[in-house]
GROMACS .gro file of C-alpha atoms in nm:
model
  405
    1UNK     CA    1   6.375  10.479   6.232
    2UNK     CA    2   6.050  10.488   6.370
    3UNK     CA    3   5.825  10.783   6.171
    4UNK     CA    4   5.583  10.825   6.437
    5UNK     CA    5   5.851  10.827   6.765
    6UNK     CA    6   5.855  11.237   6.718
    7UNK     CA    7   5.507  11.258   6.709
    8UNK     CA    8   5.373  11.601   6.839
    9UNK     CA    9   5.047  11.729   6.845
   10UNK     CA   10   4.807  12.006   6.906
   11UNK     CA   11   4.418  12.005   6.885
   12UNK     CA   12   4.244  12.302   6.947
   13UNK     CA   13   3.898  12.480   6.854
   14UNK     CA   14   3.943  12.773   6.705
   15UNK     CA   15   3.601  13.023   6.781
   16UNK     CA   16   3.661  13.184   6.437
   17UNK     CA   17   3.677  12.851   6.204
   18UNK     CA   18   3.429  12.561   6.194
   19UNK     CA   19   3.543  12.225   6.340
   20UNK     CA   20   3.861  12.117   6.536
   21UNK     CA   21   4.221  12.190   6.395
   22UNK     CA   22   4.562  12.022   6.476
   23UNK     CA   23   4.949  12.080   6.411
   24UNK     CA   24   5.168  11.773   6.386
   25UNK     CA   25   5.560  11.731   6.453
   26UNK     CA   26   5.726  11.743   6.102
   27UNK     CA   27   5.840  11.358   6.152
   28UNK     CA   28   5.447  11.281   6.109
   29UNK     CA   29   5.422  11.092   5.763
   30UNK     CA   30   5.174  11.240   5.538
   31UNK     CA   31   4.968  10.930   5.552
   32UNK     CA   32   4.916  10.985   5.884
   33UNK     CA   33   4.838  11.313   5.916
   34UNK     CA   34   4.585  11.283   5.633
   35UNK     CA   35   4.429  10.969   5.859
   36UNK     CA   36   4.412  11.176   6.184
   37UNK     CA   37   4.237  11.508   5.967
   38UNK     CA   38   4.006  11.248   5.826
   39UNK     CA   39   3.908  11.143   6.157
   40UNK     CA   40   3.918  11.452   6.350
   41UNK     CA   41   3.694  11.531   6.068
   42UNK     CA   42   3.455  11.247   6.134
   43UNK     CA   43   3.417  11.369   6.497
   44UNK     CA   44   3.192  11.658   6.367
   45UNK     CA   45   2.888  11.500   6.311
   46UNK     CA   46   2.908  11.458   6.688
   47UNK     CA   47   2.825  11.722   6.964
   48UNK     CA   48   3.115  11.829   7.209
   49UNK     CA   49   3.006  11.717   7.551
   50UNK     CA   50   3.291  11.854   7.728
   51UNK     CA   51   3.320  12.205   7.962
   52UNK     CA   52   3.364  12.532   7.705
   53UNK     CA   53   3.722  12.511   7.520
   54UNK     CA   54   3.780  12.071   7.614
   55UNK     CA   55   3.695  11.876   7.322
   56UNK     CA   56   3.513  11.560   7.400
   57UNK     CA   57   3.242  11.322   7.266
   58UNK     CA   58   3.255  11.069   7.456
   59UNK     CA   59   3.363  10.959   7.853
   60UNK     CA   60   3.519  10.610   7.682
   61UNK     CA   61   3.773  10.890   7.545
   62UNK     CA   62   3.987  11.162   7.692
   63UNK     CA   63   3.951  11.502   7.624
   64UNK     CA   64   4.108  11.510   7.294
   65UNK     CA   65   4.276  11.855   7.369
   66UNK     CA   66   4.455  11.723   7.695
   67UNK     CA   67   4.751  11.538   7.691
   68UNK     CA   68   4.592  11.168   7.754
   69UNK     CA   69   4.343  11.304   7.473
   70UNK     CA   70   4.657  11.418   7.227
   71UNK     CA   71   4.848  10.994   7.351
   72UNK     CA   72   4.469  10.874   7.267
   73UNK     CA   73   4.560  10.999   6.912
   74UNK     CA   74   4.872  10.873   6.891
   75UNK     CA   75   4.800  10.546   6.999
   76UNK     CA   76   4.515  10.492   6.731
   77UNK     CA   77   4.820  10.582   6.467
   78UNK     CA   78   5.046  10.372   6.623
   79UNK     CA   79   4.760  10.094   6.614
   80UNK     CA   80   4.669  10.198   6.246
   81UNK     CA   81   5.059  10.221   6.080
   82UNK     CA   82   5.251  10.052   6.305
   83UNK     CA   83   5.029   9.787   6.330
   84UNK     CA   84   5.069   9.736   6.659
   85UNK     CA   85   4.778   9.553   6.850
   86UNK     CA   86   4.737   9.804   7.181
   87UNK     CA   87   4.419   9.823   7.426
   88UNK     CA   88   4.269  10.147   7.416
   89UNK     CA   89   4.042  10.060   7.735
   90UNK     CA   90   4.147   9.822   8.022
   91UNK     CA   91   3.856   9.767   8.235
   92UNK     CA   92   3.948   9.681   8.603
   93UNK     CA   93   3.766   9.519   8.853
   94UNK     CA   94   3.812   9.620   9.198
   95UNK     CA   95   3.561   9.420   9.406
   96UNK     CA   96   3.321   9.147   9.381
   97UNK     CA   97   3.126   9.344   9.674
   98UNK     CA   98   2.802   9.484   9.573
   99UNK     CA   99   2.509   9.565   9.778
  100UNK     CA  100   2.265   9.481   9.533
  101UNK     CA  101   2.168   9.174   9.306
  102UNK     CA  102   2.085   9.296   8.986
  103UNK     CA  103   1.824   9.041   8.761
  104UNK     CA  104   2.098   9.115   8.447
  105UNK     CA  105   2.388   9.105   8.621
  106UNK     CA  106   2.673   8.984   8.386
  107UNK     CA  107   2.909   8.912   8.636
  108UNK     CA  108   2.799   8.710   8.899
  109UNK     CA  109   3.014   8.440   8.808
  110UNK     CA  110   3.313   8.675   8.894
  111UNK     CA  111   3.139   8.769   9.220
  112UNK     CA  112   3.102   8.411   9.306
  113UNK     CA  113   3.489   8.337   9.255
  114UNK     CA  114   3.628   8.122   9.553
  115UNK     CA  115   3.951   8.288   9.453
  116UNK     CA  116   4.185   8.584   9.642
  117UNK     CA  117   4.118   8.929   9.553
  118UNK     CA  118   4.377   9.099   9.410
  119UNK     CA  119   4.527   9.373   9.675
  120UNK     CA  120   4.527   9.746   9.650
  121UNK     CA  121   4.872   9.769   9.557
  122UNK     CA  122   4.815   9.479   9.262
  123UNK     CA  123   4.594   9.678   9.167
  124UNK     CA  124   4.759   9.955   9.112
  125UNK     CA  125   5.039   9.762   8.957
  126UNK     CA  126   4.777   9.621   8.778
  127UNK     CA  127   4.635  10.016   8.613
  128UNK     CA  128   4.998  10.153   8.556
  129UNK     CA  129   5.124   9.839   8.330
  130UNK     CA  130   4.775   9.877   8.142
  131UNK     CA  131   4.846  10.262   8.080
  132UNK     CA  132   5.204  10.140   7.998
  133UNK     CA  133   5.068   9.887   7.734
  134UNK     CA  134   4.854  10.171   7.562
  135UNK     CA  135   4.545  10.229   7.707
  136UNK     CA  136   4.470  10.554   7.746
  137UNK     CA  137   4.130  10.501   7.947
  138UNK     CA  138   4.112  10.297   8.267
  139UNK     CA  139   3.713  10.157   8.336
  140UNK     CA  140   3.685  10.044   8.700
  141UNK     CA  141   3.422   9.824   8.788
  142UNK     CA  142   3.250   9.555   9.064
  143UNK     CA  143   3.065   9.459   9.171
  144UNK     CA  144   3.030   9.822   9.353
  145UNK     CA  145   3.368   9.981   9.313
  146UNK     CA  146   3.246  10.188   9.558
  147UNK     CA  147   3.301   9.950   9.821
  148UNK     CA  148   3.692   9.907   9.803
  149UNK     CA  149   3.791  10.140  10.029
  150UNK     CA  150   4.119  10.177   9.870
  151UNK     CA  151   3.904  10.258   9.516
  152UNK     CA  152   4.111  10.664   9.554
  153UNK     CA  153   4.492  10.501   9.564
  154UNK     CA  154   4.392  10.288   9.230
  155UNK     CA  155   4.248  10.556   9.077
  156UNK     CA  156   4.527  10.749   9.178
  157UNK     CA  157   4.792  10.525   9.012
  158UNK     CA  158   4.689  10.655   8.675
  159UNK     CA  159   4.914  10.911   8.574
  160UNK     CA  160   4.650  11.166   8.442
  161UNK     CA  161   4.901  11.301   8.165
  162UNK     CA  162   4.915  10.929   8.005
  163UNK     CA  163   4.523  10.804   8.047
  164UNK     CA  164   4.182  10.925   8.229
  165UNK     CA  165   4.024  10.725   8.499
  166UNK     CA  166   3.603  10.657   8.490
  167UNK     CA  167   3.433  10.401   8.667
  168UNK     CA  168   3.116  10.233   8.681
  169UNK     CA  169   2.869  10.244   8.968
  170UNK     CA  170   2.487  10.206   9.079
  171UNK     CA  171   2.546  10.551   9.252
  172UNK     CA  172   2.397  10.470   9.617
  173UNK     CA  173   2.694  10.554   9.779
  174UNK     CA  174   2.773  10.891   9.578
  175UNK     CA  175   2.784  11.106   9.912
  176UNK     CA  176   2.947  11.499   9.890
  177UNK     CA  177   3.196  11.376  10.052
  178UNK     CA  178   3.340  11.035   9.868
  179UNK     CA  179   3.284  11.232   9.512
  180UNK     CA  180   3.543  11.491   9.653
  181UNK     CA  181   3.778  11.258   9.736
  182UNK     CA  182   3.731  11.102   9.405
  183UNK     CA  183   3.849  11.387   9.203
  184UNK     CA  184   4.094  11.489   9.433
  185UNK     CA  185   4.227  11.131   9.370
  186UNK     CA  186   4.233  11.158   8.997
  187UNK     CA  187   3.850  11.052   8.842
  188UNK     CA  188   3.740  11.252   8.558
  189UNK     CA  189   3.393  11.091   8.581
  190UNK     CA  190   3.107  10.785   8.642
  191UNK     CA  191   2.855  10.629   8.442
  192UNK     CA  192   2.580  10.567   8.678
  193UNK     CA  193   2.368  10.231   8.601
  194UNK     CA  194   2.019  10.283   8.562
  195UNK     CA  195   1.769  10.029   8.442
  196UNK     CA  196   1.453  10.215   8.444
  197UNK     CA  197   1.322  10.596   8.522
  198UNK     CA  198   1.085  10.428   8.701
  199UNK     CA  199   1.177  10.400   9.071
  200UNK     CA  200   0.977  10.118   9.188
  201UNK     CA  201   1.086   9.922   8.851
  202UNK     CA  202   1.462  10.027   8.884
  203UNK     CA  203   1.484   9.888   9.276
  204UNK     CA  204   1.325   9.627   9.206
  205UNK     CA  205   1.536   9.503   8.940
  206UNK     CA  206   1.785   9.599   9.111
  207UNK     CA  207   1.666   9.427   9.455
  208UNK     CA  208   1.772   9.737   9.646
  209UNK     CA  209   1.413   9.966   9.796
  210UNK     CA  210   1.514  10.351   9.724
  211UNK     CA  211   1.829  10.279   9.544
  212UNK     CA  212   1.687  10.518   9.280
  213UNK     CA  213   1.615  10.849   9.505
  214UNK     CA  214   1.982  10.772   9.606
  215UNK     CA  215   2.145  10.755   9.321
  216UNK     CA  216   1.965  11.056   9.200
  217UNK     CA  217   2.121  11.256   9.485
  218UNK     CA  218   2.458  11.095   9.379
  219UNK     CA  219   2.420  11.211   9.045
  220UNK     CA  220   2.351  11.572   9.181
  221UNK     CA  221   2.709  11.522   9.391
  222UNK     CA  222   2.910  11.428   9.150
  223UNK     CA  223   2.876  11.656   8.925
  224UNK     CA  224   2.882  11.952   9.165
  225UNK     CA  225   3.209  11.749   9.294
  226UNK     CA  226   3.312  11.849   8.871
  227UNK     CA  227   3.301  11.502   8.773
  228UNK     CA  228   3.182  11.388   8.422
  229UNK     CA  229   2.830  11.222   8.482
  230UNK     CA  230   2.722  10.985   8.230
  231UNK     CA  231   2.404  10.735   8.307
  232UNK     CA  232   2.442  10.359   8.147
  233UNK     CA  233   2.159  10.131   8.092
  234UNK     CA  234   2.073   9.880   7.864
  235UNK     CA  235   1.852   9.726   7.542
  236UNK     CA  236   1.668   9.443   7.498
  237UNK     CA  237   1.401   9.359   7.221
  238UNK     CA  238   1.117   9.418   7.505
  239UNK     CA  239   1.287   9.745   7.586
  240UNK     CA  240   1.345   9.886   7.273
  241UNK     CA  241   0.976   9.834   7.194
  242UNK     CA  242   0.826   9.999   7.546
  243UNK     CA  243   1.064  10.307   7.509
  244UNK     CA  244   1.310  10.267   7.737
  245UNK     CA  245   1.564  10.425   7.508
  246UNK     CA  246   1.370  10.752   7.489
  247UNK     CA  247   1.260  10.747   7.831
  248UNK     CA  248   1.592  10.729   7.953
  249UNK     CA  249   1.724  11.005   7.729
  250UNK     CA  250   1.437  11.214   7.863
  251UNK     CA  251   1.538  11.107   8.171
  252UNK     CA  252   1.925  11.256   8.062
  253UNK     CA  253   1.793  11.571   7.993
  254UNK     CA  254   1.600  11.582   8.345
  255UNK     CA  255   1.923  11.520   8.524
  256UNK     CA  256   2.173  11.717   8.284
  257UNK     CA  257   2.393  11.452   8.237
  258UNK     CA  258   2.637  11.469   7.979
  259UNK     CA  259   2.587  11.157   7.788
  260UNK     CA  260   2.355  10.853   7.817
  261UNK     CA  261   2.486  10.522   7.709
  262UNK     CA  262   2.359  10.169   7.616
  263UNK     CA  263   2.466   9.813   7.652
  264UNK     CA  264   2.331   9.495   7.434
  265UNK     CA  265   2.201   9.274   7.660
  266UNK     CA  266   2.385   8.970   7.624
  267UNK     CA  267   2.318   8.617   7.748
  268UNK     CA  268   2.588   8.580   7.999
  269UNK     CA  269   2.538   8.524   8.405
  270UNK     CA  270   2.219   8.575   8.520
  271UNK     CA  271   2.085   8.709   8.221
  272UNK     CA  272   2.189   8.362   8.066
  273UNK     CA  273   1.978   8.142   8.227
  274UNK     CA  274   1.696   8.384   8.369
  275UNK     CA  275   1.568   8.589   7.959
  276UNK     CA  276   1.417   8.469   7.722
  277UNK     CA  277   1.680   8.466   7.445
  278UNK     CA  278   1.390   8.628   7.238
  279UNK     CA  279   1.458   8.925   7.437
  280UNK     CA  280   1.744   8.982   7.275
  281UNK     CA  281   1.827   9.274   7.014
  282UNK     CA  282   1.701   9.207   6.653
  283UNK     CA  283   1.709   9.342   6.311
  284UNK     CA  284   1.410   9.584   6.372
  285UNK     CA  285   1.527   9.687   6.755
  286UNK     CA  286   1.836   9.734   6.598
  287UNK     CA  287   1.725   9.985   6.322
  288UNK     CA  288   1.494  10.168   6.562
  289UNK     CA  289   1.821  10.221   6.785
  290UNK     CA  290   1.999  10.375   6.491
  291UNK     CA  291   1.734  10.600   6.377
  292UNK     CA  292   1.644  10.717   6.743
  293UNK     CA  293   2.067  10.753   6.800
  294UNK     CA  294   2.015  11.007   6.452
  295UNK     CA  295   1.777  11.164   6.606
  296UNK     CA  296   1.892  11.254   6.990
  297UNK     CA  297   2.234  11.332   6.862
  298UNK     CA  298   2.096  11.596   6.640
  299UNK     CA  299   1.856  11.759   6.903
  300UNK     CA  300   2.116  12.011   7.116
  301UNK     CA  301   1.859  11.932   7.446
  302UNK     CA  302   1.951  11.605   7.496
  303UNK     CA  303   2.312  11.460   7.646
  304UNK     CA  304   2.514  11.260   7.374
  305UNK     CA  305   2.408  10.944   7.345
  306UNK     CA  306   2.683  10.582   7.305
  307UNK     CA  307   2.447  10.282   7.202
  308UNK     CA  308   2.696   9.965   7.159
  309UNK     CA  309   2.432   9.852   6.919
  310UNK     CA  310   2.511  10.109   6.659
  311UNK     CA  311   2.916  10.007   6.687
  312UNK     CA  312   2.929   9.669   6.710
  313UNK     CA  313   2.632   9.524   6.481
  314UNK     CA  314   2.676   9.406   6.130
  315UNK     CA  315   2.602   9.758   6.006
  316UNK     CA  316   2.811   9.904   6.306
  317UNK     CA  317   3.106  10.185   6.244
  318UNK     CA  318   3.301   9.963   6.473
  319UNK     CA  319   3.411   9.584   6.541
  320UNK     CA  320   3.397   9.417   6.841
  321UNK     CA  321   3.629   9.581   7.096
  322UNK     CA  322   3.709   9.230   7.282
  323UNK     CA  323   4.101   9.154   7.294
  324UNK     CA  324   4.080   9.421   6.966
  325UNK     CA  325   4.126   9.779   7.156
  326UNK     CA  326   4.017   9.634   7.516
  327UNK     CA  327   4.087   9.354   7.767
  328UNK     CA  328   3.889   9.327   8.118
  329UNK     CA  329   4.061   9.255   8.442
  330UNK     CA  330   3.855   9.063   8.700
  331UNK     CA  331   3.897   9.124   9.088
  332UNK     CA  332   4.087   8.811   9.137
  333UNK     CA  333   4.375   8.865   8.835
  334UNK     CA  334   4.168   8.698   8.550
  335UNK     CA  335   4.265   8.869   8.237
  336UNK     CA  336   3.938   8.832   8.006
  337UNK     CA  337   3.869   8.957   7.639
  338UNK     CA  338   3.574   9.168   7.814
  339UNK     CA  339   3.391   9.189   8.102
  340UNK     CA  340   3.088   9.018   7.909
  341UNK     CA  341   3.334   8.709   7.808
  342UNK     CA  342   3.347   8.442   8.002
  343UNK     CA  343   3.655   8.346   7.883
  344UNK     CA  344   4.057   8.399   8.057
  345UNK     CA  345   4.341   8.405   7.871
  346UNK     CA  346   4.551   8.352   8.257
  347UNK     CA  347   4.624   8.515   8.583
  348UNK     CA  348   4.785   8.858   8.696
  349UNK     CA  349   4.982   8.893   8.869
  350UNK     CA  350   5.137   8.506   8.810
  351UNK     CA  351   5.219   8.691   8.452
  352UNK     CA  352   5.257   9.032   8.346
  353UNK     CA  353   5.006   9.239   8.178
  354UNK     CA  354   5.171   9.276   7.861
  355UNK     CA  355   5.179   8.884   7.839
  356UNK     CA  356   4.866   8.800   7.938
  357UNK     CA  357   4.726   9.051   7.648
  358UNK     CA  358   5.009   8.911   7.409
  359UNK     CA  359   4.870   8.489   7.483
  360UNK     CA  360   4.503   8.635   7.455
  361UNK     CA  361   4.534   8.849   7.115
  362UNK     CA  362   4.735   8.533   6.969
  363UNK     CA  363   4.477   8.258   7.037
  364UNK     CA  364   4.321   8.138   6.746
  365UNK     CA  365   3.953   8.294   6.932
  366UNK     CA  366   4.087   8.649   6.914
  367UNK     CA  367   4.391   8.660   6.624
  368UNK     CA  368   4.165   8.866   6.385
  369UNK     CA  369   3.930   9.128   6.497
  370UNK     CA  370   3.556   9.082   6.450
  371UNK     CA  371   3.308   9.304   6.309
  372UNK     CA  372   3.026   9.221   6.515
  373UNK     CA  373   3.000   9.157   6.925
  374UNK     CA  374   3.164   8.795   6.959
  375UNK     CA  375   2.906   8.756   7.238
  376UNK     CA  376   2.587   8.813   7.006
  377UNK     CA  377   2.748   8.608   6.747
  378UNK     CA  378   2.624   8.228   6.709
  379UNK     CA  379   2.900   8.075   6.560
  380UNK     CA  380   3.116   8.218   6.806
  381UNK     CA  381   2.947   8.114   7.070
  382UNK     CA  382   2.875   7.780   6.941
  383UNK     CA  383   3.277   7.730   6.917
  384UNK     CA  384   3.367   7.871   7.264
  385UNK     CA  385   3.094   7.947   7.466
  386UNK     CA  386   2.878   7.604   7.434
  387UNK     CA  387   3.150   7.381   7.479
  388UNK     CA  388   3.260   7.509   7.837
  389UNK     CA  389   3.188   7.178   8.039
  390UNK     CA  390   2.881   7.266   8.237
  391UNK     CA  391   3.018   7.267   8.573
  392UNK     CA  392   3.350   7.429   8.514
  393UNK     CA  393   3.463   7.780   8.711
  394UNK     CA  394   3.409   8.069   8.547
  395UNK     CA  395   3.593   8.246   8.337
  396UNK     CA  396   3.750   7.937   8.176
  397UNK     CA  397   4.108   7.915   8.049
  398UNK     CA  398   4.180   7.943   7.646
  399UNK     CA  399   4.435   7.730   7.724
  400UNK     CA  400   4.151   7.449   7.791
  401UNK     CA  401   3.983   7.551   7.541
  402UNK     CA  402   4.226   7.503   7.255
  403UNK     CA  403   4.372   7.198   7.394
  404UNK     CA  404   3.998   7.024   7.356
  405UNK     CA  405   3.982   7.086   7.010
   0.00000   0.00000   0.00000
């Protein structure tokens, strides 16, 4: 018999007791109801960002007092006791469409794919056999996800009660109107990229005169719309030193966004080829990021703040979430470890969902989680990554791969 199969929860803040509380099904064992107090526990040191009486710290998560929040925690028992390797976050791509063409953009090489687009209703297919595989948050992306005009009958797919729906987006096309329809469809919210606070900088980075005024109205939108609004950008050594991670978080507080999150850049499309790989995070950025992610969290002004650097570093809380509690889907059906990994384990909708992650989490790459980002890691690289034959289509096949060897 399976220990966790009656597994029943409640989480709840209670106004007269510190912290969050929970009541488990009796079938819970007592190992795993001490491992879900410990964590809930954890959570403290972290700042609710969610409307009065939802529990949230983060828009990767659900609202932990919902029901995809209450699956979230079940999942990440299953995951822990059952040892049972399930995504936690599927990120989708929708469209290779964007209107702009970003210096750093990572996924050019998906945009540039000679190869059919997966259809609306793929899609969808595509979203409900992810949620059925585990993942209790669904991450669409683009190019502009904007752009599909069937973006509201994906996000729609996603039954609410199992996962929550976010997406990605440079916010120029954020009208009253679209971010309606958005949460009518299902969205519970949007990180909106932003590369600099400095408009002139930002467009032209982003190759796209008064995308920033834009997406500034957007942002105003969306959250009157009641959407989540989160603003992504990201770190390099250069940026770390000229401030951009206090800038933007001053920038967070200006908008009253709820959270303000931050990438690694990592050499991979354009920013491959076109930054100096001393750009790239090091030990001191690295520290700095820590100490300044102490220091915004504990200052009630500012949103909450997500750096990957602090989770998947050497001294990280977390490992690398690649084929470990995530899996990227490109436009065209090519099931990747991430959307930074140039790497595809096959082809939806030729196979299933649940087989494509099964071939990917068994290849010798991706058996065994690891603690840092695969991406930023040398060795890694210098085993996958360098021996791609230099004109091959990208994201190249495992399969290929492991056969070389």
């Amino acid at each position: 018999m399976d220990p966790l199969a009656d597994f029943r929860l409640s989480v709840a803040v209670d106004t007269n007791k510190p912290g969050i509380h929970f009541e488990a099904g009796p079938t819970l064992p007592p190992a795993a109801a001490e491992y879900l107090a410990a964590y809930l526990q954890k959570t403290q040191k972290y700042r609710s960002m969610g409307p009065a009486g939802k529990i949230r710290f983060s828009l990767y998560q659900p609202v932990l007092n919902s029901p995809a929040g209450h699956r979230s925690l079940y999942m990440r028992l299953r995951r822990k006791f059952a040892r049972e390797r399930r995504p936690q976050a599927a990120t989708i791509g929708v469209t290779a469409a964007c209107q702009c063409k970003c210096e750093h953009c990572s996924a050019d090489y998906h945009m540039a794919s000679c190869k059919r687009p997966l259809s609306s209703e793929q899609l969808q297919a595509a979203v409900r056999e992810a949620v059925a595989l585990g993942a209790t948050t669904i991450i669409l992306l683009g190019g502009e996800p904007l752009l599909n005009k069937q973006l509201e009958s994906i996000i729609a797919a996603v039954d609410s009660r199992l996962a929550q729906t976010v997406l990605f987006t440079n916010g120029e096309f954020l009208g009253k109107q679209r971010c309606e329809t958005l949460v009518r469809a299902g969205l519970d919210g949007i990180f909106v990229s932003i590369d600099s606070p400095q408009p002139s900088e930002h467009d032209a980075l982003r190759h796209r005169p008064g995308l920033f005024d834009k997406l500034l109205a957007g942002v105003s939108n969306a959250k009157e719309a009641g959407l989540t609004v989160a603003i992504s950008s990201y770190l390099t050594t250069e940026r770390v030193r000229n401030g951009v991670f206090e800038k933007m978080m001053e920038l967070g507080r200006r908008t009253g966004v709820a959270e303000v999150t931050f990438f690694d850049a990592i050499a991979v499309g354009r920013l491959k080829t076109g930054a100096d790989q001393c750009s790239f995070l090091d030990s001191n950025s690295r520290r700095k990021i820590a100490r300044l992610t102490q220091r915004y969290r504990s200052n009630p002004l500012y949103p909450a703040v997500t750096p990957q650097s602090v989770l998947t570093a050497s001294t990280g809380s977390s490992f690398c979430f690649a084929a470990n509690t995530q899996f990227y889907l490109s436009s065209t059906g090519d099931m990747c470890p991430c959307d930074f990994t140039p790497l595809s384990a096959g082809s939806y909708p030729d196979q299933s969902i649940s087989v494509l992650w099964e071939k990917m989490i068994n290849s010798p790459q991706y058996k065994r989680r690891s603690k840092i980002c695969r991406m930023q890691d040398a060795r890694f690289r210098s085993a996958t990554i360098d021996r791609i034959p230099a004109h091959a289509s990208l994201p190249y096949p495992l399969a290929l791969l492991n056969a070389a060897k």
